[in-house]
CSV table of C-alpha atoms in Angstrom, one decimal:
chain,number,residue,atom,x,y,z
A,1,MET,CA,18.6,20.0,8.0
A,2,SER,CA,18.8,19.7,11.8
A,3,PRO,CA,17.6,16.6,13.7
A,4,ASP,CA,14.5,18.6,14.7
A,5,GLY,CA,13.8,19.7,11.2
A,6,VAL,CA,10.4,20.4,9.6
A,7,GLY,CA,9.9,16.8,8.5
A,8,ARG,CA,10.3,15.4,12.0
A,9,ARG,CA,8.2,18.1,13.5
A,10,ALA,CA,5.4,17.5,11.0
A,11,VAL,CA,5.1,13.9,12.4
A,12,LEU,CA,5.3,15.2,16.0
A,13,GLY,CA,2.4,17.5,15.3
A,14,SER,CA,0.5,15.1,13.0
A,15,ALA,CA,-1.3,15.7,9.7
A,16,ALA,CA,-4.1,17.3,11.6
A,17,SER,CA,-2.2,19.9,13.6
A,18,ALA,CA,1.2,20.3,12.0
A,19,ALA,CA,0.5,23.5,10.0
A,20,ALA,CA,2.1,25.8,12.4
A,21,LEU,CA,5.0,23.5,13.0
A,22,ALA,CA,5.6,22.8,9.4
A,23,LEU,CA,5.8,26.5,8.7
A,24,ALA,CA,8.3,27.1,11.5
A,25,GLY,CA,11.5,25.8,10.0
A,26,CYS,CA,13.8,25.3,7.1
A,27,GLY,CA,12.1,27.9,5.0
A,28,SER,CA,9.7,25.4,3.4
A,29,GLY,CA,6.4,26.9,4.4
A,30,ASP,CA,7.0,30.3,3.0
A,31,GLY,CA,7.4,29.1,-0.6
A,32,LYS,CA,11.2,29.6,-0.5
A,33,PRO,CA,13.2,26.5,-1.5
A,34,ALA,CA,15.1,25.0,1.4
A,35,ARG,CA,17.8,23.7,-1.0
A,36,PRO,CA,17.9,26.1,-4.0
A,37,GLN,CA,19.5,24.4,-6.9
A,38,ASP,CA,18.8,25.0,-10.6
A,39,ARG,CA,20.0,23.0,-13.5
A,40,LYS,CA,21.9,25.2,-16.0
A,41,LYS,CA,20.2,25.6,-19.3
A,42,GLY,CA,21.3,22.8,-21.6
A,43,GLU,CA,22.9,20.8,-18.8
A,44,ARG,CA,22.3,17.1,-18.8
A,45,ILE,CA,21.8,15.4,-15.5
A,46,THR,CA,20.9,11.9,-14.2
A,47,LEU,CA,18.4,11.2,-11.4
A,48,THR,CA,18.3,7.9,-9.6
A,49,PHE,CA,15.0,6.3,-8.7
A,50,TRP,CA,14.5,3.2,-6.5
A,51,SER,CA,11.3,1.3,-7.2
A,52,TRP,CA,9.7,-2.1,-7.1
A,53,VAL,CA,6.7,-1.3,-9.2
A,54,PRO,CA,6.1,-3.9,-12.0
A,55,GLY,CA,6.6,-2.4,-15.4
A,56,ILE,CA,8.2,0.8,-14.1
A,57,ASP,CA,10.9,0.6,-16.9
A,58,GLY,CA,8.2,1.4,-19.5
A,59,PRO,CA,7.3,4.9,-18.4
A,60,VAL,CA,10.8,5.7,-17.3
A,61,ASP,CA,12.1,4.8,-20.8
A,62,LEU,CA,9.4,7.0,-22.3
A,63,TRP,CA,10.5,9.9,-20.0
A,64,ASN,CA,14.1,9.4,-21.1
A,65,ARG,CA,13.2,9.5,-24.8
A,66,THR,CA,11.2,12.7,-24.4
A,67,HIS,CA,13.3,14.5,-21.8
A,68,PRO,CA,16.9,14.0,-22.9
A,69,GLU,CA,18.4,16.6,-20.5
A,70,VAL,CA,17.1,14.8,-17.4
A,71,ARG,CA,17.8,11.1,-17.5
A,72,VAL,CA,16.2,8.8,-14.8
A,73,ASP,CA,18.0,5.6,-13.9
A,74,VAL,CA,15.8,3.0,-12.2
A,75,GLU,CA,17.3,0.7,-9.6
A,76,LYS,CA,14.9,-2.2,-8.7
A,77,VAL,CA,14.6,-2.8,-4.9
A,78,SER,CA,13.1,-5.8,-3.2
A,79,ALA,CA,9.7,-5.3,-1.6
A,80,VAL,CA,9.9,-8.5,0.4
A,81,GLY,CA,9.6,-8.1,4.1
A,82,GLY,CA,10.2,-4.3,4.0
A,83,ALA,CA,13.7,-4.7,2.5
A,84,GLN,CA,13.3,-1.6,0.3
A,85,TYR,CA,12.7,0.6,3.3
A,86,ALA,CA,15.5,-0.8,5.3
A,87,LYS,CA,17.8,0.0,2.3
A,88,MET,CA,16.4,3.5,2.0
A,89,HIS,CA,16.7,4.3,5.7
A,90,ALA,CA,20.3,3.1,5.6
A,91,ALA,CA,21.0,5.2,2.6
A,92,ILE,CA,19.6,8.3,4.3
A,93,LYS,CA,21.7,7.6,7.4
A,94,ALA,CA,24.8,7.1,5.2
A,95,GLY,CA,24.1,10.3,3.3
A,96,ASN,CA,23.8,8.7,-0.1
A,97,PRO,CA,20.0,8.2,-0.8
A,98,PRO,CA,18.7,8.2,-4.4
A,99,ASP,CA,17.0,11.2,-5.8
A,100,LEU,CA,13.6,9.6,-5.8
A,101,GLY,CA,12.0,6.5,-4.2
A,102,GLN,CA,8.8,4.5,-4.3
A,103,ILE,CA,7.3,4.8,-0.8
A,104,GLU,CA,3.9,3.5,0.3
A,105,TYR,CA,1.5,5.9,2.0
A,106,ALA,CA,1.8,4.0,5.3
A,107,THR,CA,5.6,4.6,5.5
A,108,VAL,CA,5.8,8.2,4.6
A,109,PRO,CA,5.8,9.3,8.3
A,110,SER,CA,8.7,7.0,9.1
A,111,PHE,CA,10.8,8.8,6.6
A,112,LEU,CA,9.8,12.2,8.0
A,113,LEU,CA,11.2,11.1,11.3
A,114,ASP,CA,14.5,10.7,9.6
A,115,ASN,CA,14.1,14.1,7.9
A,116,GLY,CA,14.7,12.1,4.7
A,117,LEU,CA,12.1,13.6,2.4
A,118,LEU,CA,12.1,16.9,0.6
A,119,ASP,CA,9.1,19.3,1.2
A,120,LEU,CA,7.9,19.6,-2.3
A,121,ALA,CA,5.6,22.5,-1.5
A,122,ALA,CA,8.6,24.8,-1.7
A,123,TYR,CA,8.8,23.9,-5.4
A,124,GLY,CA,5.2,24.4,-6.3
A,125,ALA,CA,3.8,20.9,-5.7
A,126,ARG,CA,0.5,22.3,-4.2
A,127,ARG,CA,-0.4,23.7,-7.6
A,128,HIS,CA,-0.9,20.1,-8.8
A,129,LYS,CA,-3.2,18.9,-6.0
A,130,GLU,CA,-6.4,18.8,-8.1
A,131,LYS,CA,-4.8,16.3,-10.5
A,132,PHE,CA,-5.1,13.6,-7.9
A,133,VAL,CA,-7.7,11.8,-5.8
A,134,GLY,CA,-8.1,14.0,-2.7
A,135,TRP,CA,-7.6,11.5,0.1
A,136,GLU,CA,-4.6,9.9,-1.6
A,137,TRP,CA,-3.0,13.3,-2.1
A,138,ALA,CA,-3.6,14.0,1.6
A,139,GLN,CA,-1.6,10.9,2.7
A,140,SER,CA,1.7,12.8,2.1
A,141,VAL,CA,0.5,16.2,3.2
A,142,PHE,CA,1.4,17.5,6.7
A,143,GLY,CA,0.2,21.0,7.4
A,144,GLU,CA,1.3,23.1,4.4
A,145,SER,CA,4.1,20.7,3.5
A,146,VAL,CA,3.9,18.1,0.7
A,147,TYR,CA,6.3,15.2,0.9
A,148,ALA,CA,5.4,12.9,-2.0
A,149,ILE,CA,3.3,12.7,-5.2
A,150,PRO,CA,0.6,10.0,-5.0
A,151,GLN,CA,0.8,7.2,-7.6
A,152,ASP,CA,-1.8,4.6,-6.9
A,153,SER,CA,-4.1,2.9,-4.4
A,154,GLY,CA,-5.3,-0.7,-3.8
A,155,PRO,CA,-9.0,-1.0,-3.0
A,156,MET,CA,-9.6,-4.6,-1.9
A,157,GLY,CA,-11.8,-7.3,-3.3
A,158,LEU,CA,-12.2,-11.1,-3.4
A,159,PHE,CA,-10.6,-13.0,-6.3
A,160,LEU,CA,-12.4,-16.4,-6.8
A,161,ARG,CA,-12.0,-19.5,-8.9
A,162,HIS,CA,-15.5,-19.2,-10.3
A,163,ASP,CA,-15.3,-22.5,-12.1
A,164,LEU,CA,-14.6,-24.6,-9.0
A,165,LEU,CA,-17.0,-22.8,-6.7
A,166,ASP,CA,-19.7,-23.0,-9.3
A,167,LYS,CA,-19.0,-26.8,-9.8
A,168,TRP,CA,-19.3,-27.2,-6.0
A,169,ASP,CA,-22.4,-25.1,-5.8
A,170,ILE,CA,-20.8,-22.5,-3.4
A,171,GLU,CA,-21.9,-18.9,-3.7
A,172,PRO,CA,-19.4,-16.1,-3.5
A,173,PRO,CA,-19.6,-15.1,0.2
A,174,ALA,CA,-21.2,-11.7,0.7
A,175,THR,CA,-20.6,-11.7,4.5
A,176,TRP,CA,-17.8,-13.0,6.8
A,177,ASP,CA,-20.3,-15.6,8.2
A,178,ALA,CA,-20.9,-16.8,4.6
A,179,TYR,CA,-17.1,-16.8,4.1
A,180,GLU,CA,-16.6,-19.1,7.0
A,181,ALA,CA,-19.3,-21.4,5.6
A,182,ALA,CA,-17.7,-21.4,2.2
A,183,ALA,CA,-14.3,-22.3,3.8
A,184,LYS,CA,-16.0,-25.3,5.4
A,185,ALA,CA,-17.6,-26.3,2.1
A,186,VAL,CA,-14.4,-25.9,0.1
A,187,ARG,CA,-12.4,-27.9,2.7
A,188,LYS,CA,-14.9,-30.8,2.2
A,189,LYS,CA,-13.8,-30.9,-1.4
A,190,GLY,CA,-10.2,-31.3,-0.5
A,191,ALA,CA,-9.1,-27.7,-1.2
A,192,TYR,CA,-8.8,-24.5,0.8
A,193,LEU,CA,-10.6,-21.3,0.4
A,194,GLU,CA,-7.7,-19.1,1.5
A,195,THR,CA,-4.4,-18.8,3.3
A,196,PHE,CA,-3.6,-16.7,6.4
A,197,SER,CA,-0.3,-15.2,5.6
A,198,ALA,CA,1.4,-14.5,8.9
A,199,THR,CA,4.0,-12.1,7.4
A,200,ASN,CA,1.5,-10.1,5.5
A,201,GLY,CA,0.9,-7.3,8.0
A,202,ASN,CA,-0.3,-4.8,5.4
A,203,ARG,CA,-3.2,-7.1,4.3
A,204,PHE,CA,-4.1,-7.7,8.0
A,205,ALA,CA,-4.2,-3.9,8.4
A,206,GLY,CA,-6.7,-3.7,5.5
A,207,LEU,CA,-8.9,-6.3,7.1
A,208,ALA,CA,-8.9,-4.3,10.4
A,209,TRP,CA,-9.5,-1.1,8.5
A,210,GLN,CA,-12.6,-2.5,6.9
A,211,ALA,CA,-13.9,-3.7,10.3
A,212,GLY,CA,-13.7,-0.1,11.6
A,213,ALA,CA,-10.4,-0.2,13.5
A,214,ARG,CA,-8.4,3.0,14.1
A,215,TRP,CA,-4.8,2.0,14.9
A,216,PHE,CA,-3.4,5.5,15.3
A,217,ARG,CA,-4.8,8.8,16.7
A,218,VAL,CA,-3.0,12.0,17.6
A,219,ASP,CA,-3.8,14.8,19.9
A,220,GLY,CA,-1.3,17.6,19.6
A,221,GLU,CA,2.0,15.8,19.9
A,222,ARG,CA,0.8,12.7,21.6
A,223,TRP,CA,0.1,9.5,19.6
A,224,THR,CA,-2.4,6.9,20.8
A,225,VAL,CA,-1.8,3.4,19.5
A,226,SER,CA,-5.0,1.2,19.4
A,227,ILE,CA,-4.0,-2.0,17.6
A,228,ASP,CA,-5.6,-4.1,20.4
A,229,ASP,CA,-9.0,-2.5,19.8
A,230,ASP,CA,-12.4,-4.2,19.5
A,231,ALA,CA,-12.6,-4.1,15.7
A,232,THR,CA,-9.1,-5.6,15.3
A,233,ARG,CA,-9.9,-8.3,17.9
A,234,ARG,CA,-12.9,-9.2,15.9
A,235,VAL,CA,-10.7,-9.7,12.8
A,236,ALA,CA,-8.0,-11.6,14.8
A,237,ASP,CA,-10.6,-13.9,16.4
A,238,PHE,CA,-12.2,-14.7,13.1
A,239,TRP,CA,-9.0,-15.6,11.3
A,240,GLY,CA,-7.6,-17.3,14.3
A,241,GLY,CA,-10.7,-19.5,14.4
A,242,LEU,CA,-10.4,-20.5,10.8
A,243,VAL,CA,-6.7,-21.4,11.4
A,244,ALA,CA,-7.5,-23.4,14.6
A,245,ARG,CA,-10.1,-25.5,12.7
A,246,LYS,CA,-7.7,-26.0,9.8
A,247,LEU,CA,-10.2,-24.5,7.4
A,248,ILE,CA,-7.6,-22.4,5.6
A,249,ARG,CA,-3.9,-22.7,4.9
A,250,THR,CA,-1.1,-20.7,6.7
A,251,ILE,CA,1.5,-20.5,3.9
A,252,PRO,CA,2.7,-17.0,2.9
A,253,ASP,CA,0.8,-15.6,-0.1
A,254,ARG,CA,2.7,-14.4,-3.2
A,255,GLN,CA,5.5,-16.9,-2.7
A,256,ASN,CA,6.3,-20.2,-4.6
A,257,ALA,CA,4.2,-22.6,-2.5
A,258,TRP,CA,1.2,-20.3,-2.7
A,259,TYR,CA,1.6,-19.8,-6.5
A,260,LYS,CA,1.6,-23.6,-6.9
A,261,ASP,CA,-1.6,-23.9,-4.9
A,262,ILE,CA,-3.2,-21.1,-6.9
A,263,GLN,CA,-2.2,-22.8,-10.2
A,264,THR,CA,-3.5,-26.2,-9.1
A,265,GLY,CA,-6.8,-25.1,-7.5
A,266,GLN,CA,-5.6,-26.2,-4.0
A,267,ILE,CA,-6.4,-22.6,-2.9
A,268,VAL,CA,-9.4,-21.2,-4.7
A,269,SER,CA,-9.7,-17.6,-3.6
A,270,TRP,CA,-7.6,-14.6,-2.5
A,271,LEU,CA,-8.5,-11.5,-0.6
A,272,GLY,CA,-6.4,-9.1,-2.6
A,273,ALA,CA,-6.2,-5.6,-4.0
A,274,SER,CA,-6.9,-4.2,-7.4
A,275,TRP,CA,-3.3,-4.7,-8.4
A,276,GLY,CA,-3.8,-8.5,-7.9
A,277,ASP,CA,-5.1,-9.0,-11.4
A,278,VAL,CA,-1.7,-8.8,-13.0
A,279,LEU,CA,-0.2,-11.0,-10.2
A,280,LEU,CA,-2.7,-13.8,-10.8
A,281,ALA,CA,-2.7,-13.5,-14.6
A,282,GLY,CA,1.1,-13.5,-14.7
A,283,ASN,CA,1.6,-16.5,-12.3
A,284,ALA,CA,-1.3,-18.7,-13.1
A,285,PRO,CA,-1.8,-18.3,-16.9
A,286,ALA,CA,-3.2,-21.8,-17.3
A,287,THR,CA,-6.2,-20.8,-15.2
A,288,ALA,CA,-7.2,-18.0,-17.5
A,289,GLY,CA,-11.0,-17.5,-17.8
A,290,LYS,CA,-11.7,-19.3,-14.6
A,291,TRP,CA,-11.4,-16.4,-12.2
A,292,ARG,CA,-13.8,-13.7,-11.2
A,293,VAL,CA,-13.8,-10.8,-8.7
A,294,ALA,CA,-16.4,-10.4,-6.0
A,295,PRO,CA,-16.8,-7.6,-3.4
A,296,MET,CA,-15.0,-8.0,-0.1
A,297,PRO,CA,-17.3,-9.8,2.4
A,298,GLN,CA,-19.1,-7.6,5.0
A,299,TRP,CA,-19.4,-8.0,8.7
A,300,LYS,CA,-23.1,-7.1,8.4
A,301,LYS,CA,-25.3,-8.0,5.4
A,302,GLY,CA,-26.0,-5.0,3.3
A,303,ASP,CA,-23.0,-2.9,4.5
A,304,ALA,CA,-20.6,-1.5,2.0
A,305,ALA,CA,-17.4,-1.1,4.0
A,306,TYR,CA,-14.1,-1.6,2.2
A,307,ALA,CA,-10.4,-1.0,2.7
A,308,ASN,CA,-7.2,-0.3,0.9
A,309,TRP,CA,-4.2,-2.5,0.7
A,310,GLY,CA,-1.1,-0.8,-0.5
A,311,GLY,CA,-0.9,2.4,-2.5
A,312,SER,CA,2.3,4.3,-3.0
A,313,THR,CA,3.9,7.5,-3.9
A,314,THR,CA,6.9,8.9,-5.7
A,315,ALA,CA,8.9,10.8,-3.1
A,316,VAL,CA,11.9,13.0,-3.5
A,317,PHE,CA,14.7,12.5,-1.0
A,318,ALA,CA,16.0,15.6,0.9
A,319,ASP,CA,19.5,15.3,-0.4
A,320,THR,CA,18.7,15.5,-4.1
A,321,LYS,CA,20.8,18.1,-6.0
A,322,TYR,CA,18.0,18.8,-8.4
A,323,PRO,CA,14.7,19.1,-6.6
A,324,LYS,CA,12.8,20.9,-9.4
A,325,ASP,CA,13.7,18.2,-11.9
A,326,ALA,CA,12.9,15.4,-9.5
A,327,LEU,CA,9.5,16.9,-8.8
A,328,ALA,CA,8.9,17.4,-12.5
A,329,PHE,CA,9.5,13.7,-13.1
A,330,ALA,CA,7.4,12.6,-10.1
A,331,LEU,CA,4.5,14.7,-11.4
A,332,TRP,CA,4.9,13.5,-15.0
A,333,LEU,CA,5.2,9.8,-13.9
A,334,ASN,CA,1.9,9.9,-12.0
A,335,SER,CA,-0.3,12.2,-14.1
A,336,ASP,CA,0.8,12.1,-17.7
A,337,PRO,CA,-1.7,10.0,-19.7
A,338,ALA,CA,1.0,8.1,-21.6
A,339,SER,CA,2.9,7.3,-18.4
A,340,ILE,CA,-0.3,6.2,-16.6
A,341,LYS,CA,-1.2,3.8,-19.5
A,342,LEU,CA,2.2,2.2,-19.3
A,343,LEU,CA,1.9,1.9,-15.5
A,344,ILE,CA,-1.5,0.3,-15.8
A,345,LYS,CA,-0.1,-2.1,-18.4
A,346,GLY,CA,2.6,-3.1,-15.9
A,347,GLY,CA,0.0,-3.8,-13.2
A,348,TYR,CA,0.7,-1.1,-10.6
A,349,GLY,CA,-2.8,-0.6,-9.2
A,350,PHE,CA,-5.5,2.0,-9.3
A,351,PRO,CA,-4.2,5.3,-10.5
A,352,SER,CA,-4.2,8.2,-8.1
A,353,ALA,CA,-4.6,10.6,-11.1
A,354,LYS,CA,-8.2,11.7,-11.7
A,355,ARG,CA,-7.8,11.7,-15.5
A,356,GLY,CA,-5.7,10.3,-18.3
A,357,TYR,CA,-7.1,6.7,-18.5
A,358,SER,CA,-10.3,4.8,-19.0
A,359,THR,CA,-12.0,1.8,-17.6
A,360,ALA,CA,-10.9,-0.2,-20.6
A,361,ASP,CA,-7.3,0.7,-19.8
A,362,LEU,CA,-7.8,-0.8,-16.3
A,363,GLU,CA,-9.3,-4.0,-17.7
A,364,ALA,CA,-6.4,-5.2,-19.9
A,365,ARG,CA,-6.8,-8.6,-18.3
A,366,ARG,CA,-10.5,-8.9,-18.7
A,367,ASP,CA,-10.2,-12.2,-20.6
A,368,PHE,CA,-8.4,-13.7,-17.6
A,369,PHE,CA,-11.5,-13.0,-15.6
A,370,GLY,CA,-13.9,-14.6,-18.1
A,371,GLY,CA,-14.9,-11.3,-19.7
A,372,GLN,CA,-16.1,-9.8,-16.4
A,373,HIS,CA,-15.9,-6.0,-16.0
A,374,TYR,CA,-14.0,-6.6,-12.8
A,375,THR,CA,-12.9,-3.0,-12.5
A,376,ASP,CA,-16.5,-2.2,-11.4
A,377,VAL,CA,-15.9,-4.2,-8.2
A,378,PHE,CA,-12.8,-2.2,-7.3
A,379,GLN,CA,-14.3,1.1,-8.3
A,380,ARG,CA,-17.2,0.5,-5.9
A,381,ALA,CA,-14.8,-0.6,-3.2
A,382,ALA,CA,-12.7,2.6,-3.7
A,383,LYS,CA,-15.8,4.6,-3.0
A,384,GLY,CA,-16.5,2.6,0.2
A,385,VAL,CA,-13.0,3.1,1.8
A,386,ASP,CA,-13.1,5.0,5.0
A,387,THR,CA,-10.6,7.8,4.2
A,388,SER,CA,-10.4,8.9,7.8
A,389,TRP,CA,-8.0,6.0,8.5
A,390,GLN,CA,-4.6,7.5,9.7
A,391,TRP,CA,-1.2,5.9,9.4
A,392,GLY,CA,1.2,6.4,12.2
A,393,PRO,CA,5.0,6.7,12.4
A,394,ALA,CA,7.1,3.5,12.1
A,395,THR,CA,4.4,1.5,10.2
A,396,ASP,CA,7.1,-0.4,8.4
A,397,THR,CA,8.4,-1.6,11.8
A,398,LEU,CA,4.8,-2.3,12.8
A,399,TYR,CA,4.3,-4.7,9.9
A,400,GLN,CA,7.5,-6.6,10.9
A,401,ARG,CA,6.2,-6.8,14.5
A,402,LEU,CA,2.9,-8.3,13.2
A,403,GLY,CA,4.7,-10.7,11.0
A,404,ASP,CA,7.0,-11.9,13.8
A,405,ALA,CA,4.1,-12.2,16.4
A,406,PHE,CA,1.7,-14.0,14.0
A,407,THR,CA,4.5,-16.4,13.0
A,408,GLU,CA,5.2,-17.2,16.6
A,409,ALA,CA,1.5,-17.7,17.3
A,410,LEU,CA,1.2,-20.1,14.5
A,411,ALA,CA,4.3,-22.1,15.5
A,412,GLU,CA,3.4,-22.3,19.2
A,413,GLY,CA,-0.4,-22.4,19.0
A,414,GLY,CA,-0.9,-19.0,20.6
A,415,SER,CA,-4.0,-17.0,20.2
A,416,PHE,CA,-4.2,-14.3,17.5
A,417,ARG,CA,-5.7,-11.9,20.0
A,418,SER,CA,-2.5,-12.1,22.1
A,419,VAL,CA,-0.6,-10.9,19.0
A,420,LEU,CA,-2.5,-7.6,19.1
A,421,LYS,CA,-1.6,-6.9,22.7
A,422,THR,CA,2.1,-7.7,22.1
A,423,VAL,CA,2.3,-5.7,18.9
A,424,GLN,CA,0.6,-2.7,20.5
A,425,GLU,CA,3.0,-2.7,23.5
A,426,ARG,CA,6.0,-2.9,21.2
A,427,THR,CA,4.7,-0.2,18.8
A,428,VAL,CA,4.2,2.2,21.7
A,429,GLY,CA,7.8,1.5,22.7
A,430,ASP,CA,9.0,2.0,19.1
A,431,LEU,CA,7.4,5.4,19.0
A,432,LYS,CA,8.9,6.4,22.3
A,433,ASP,CA,12.3,5.2,21.2
A,434,LYS,CA,12.0,7.7,18.3
A,435,GLY,CA,11.4,10.5,20.7
A,436,LEU,CA,7.6,10.7,20.2
A,437,LYS,CA,5.0,10.9,22.9
A,438,ALA,CA,2.9,7.7,22.7
A,439,GLU,CA,0.5,5.7,24.8
A,440,ALA,CA,-1.7,2.6,24.4
A,441,GLY,CA,-5.4,3.2,23.5
């Protein structure tokens, strides 16, 4: 495919206006495969799949037992600091990517800029649209092109050490003002309510999303980057204030020091996503029964605004030799009831599939949360996510930019608001460096 192939032009034109552009090249929009390749009858092949999803071996093993002609080999890749995407982009550049890869919604556009993903519409993917939640399916659709099969989402909530907060007579905070008050009260008890993880750009994006931010807009072929907008400033000022008054910690979450604080009650809550249940249960088993899940605090009492943290797809790379078989696996992995149950057991998040599982399947760790039907919290949150949020190109680089700038601000005592201006300027530059038209909002 040429450097100005359909994938790249889909991003240039955006999800909203790319239909004509997506139809223009590589034969993908007319239903004719761009890379015709059929496995011979009876031929045995092996597909490679790079993933970091916990428990992914379970469904893959089931596939291999039930589909002996098409074996899938999983290679685990690190998801720390975007390492998985750096490896994937390098493999695309070197011409030796895997057949399939685990790619989050936010980073799909980055791979389109590399022309790294196969347009699955050419192989009948659109026929399966109704199997999946609409807005999640749309995250990988540009015009008439489909570049990945949705797997899961991560509606956000507040994980709480119920036993300690109850002992200290602290109510689960329903608003961000109440959250600040709770942080003060917990600090008086010698513990911390939370940590601000400087390197966790995707969680910060979720917080901004909930506040009403819109980081990316597109008009024709011009992208507008608005990371330094009023909504995100509000979030930055709030967390910057908590840090400045030493009301919360500043260690990275989901790393050893944080796990220790979670285990010992030094940190008593975590703003996380639905997939956080397995993370807490697996790393703090001695605290079983002491946790509960509450809704994400609101900026205005009575509101019901939520956000998504994470959510990923199974994408097929453009250089696969067997696109039909790769698509068949991606669809089976994310819609077959037996596969979904195994993915849930592994702790991958909220399924993107509309059917094939029950609430009971999602609450395998209910005992850890004291018998609470905690999935109800995340189901309500999923309904309150503003699905008009749009990801832009180079989001993986954006997360790194945020991490670097927040880390520097913490080390030097800089304001969190200044981080937004810096990252916005650098993100506009990143898009221009990739040949896109971009400006600051």
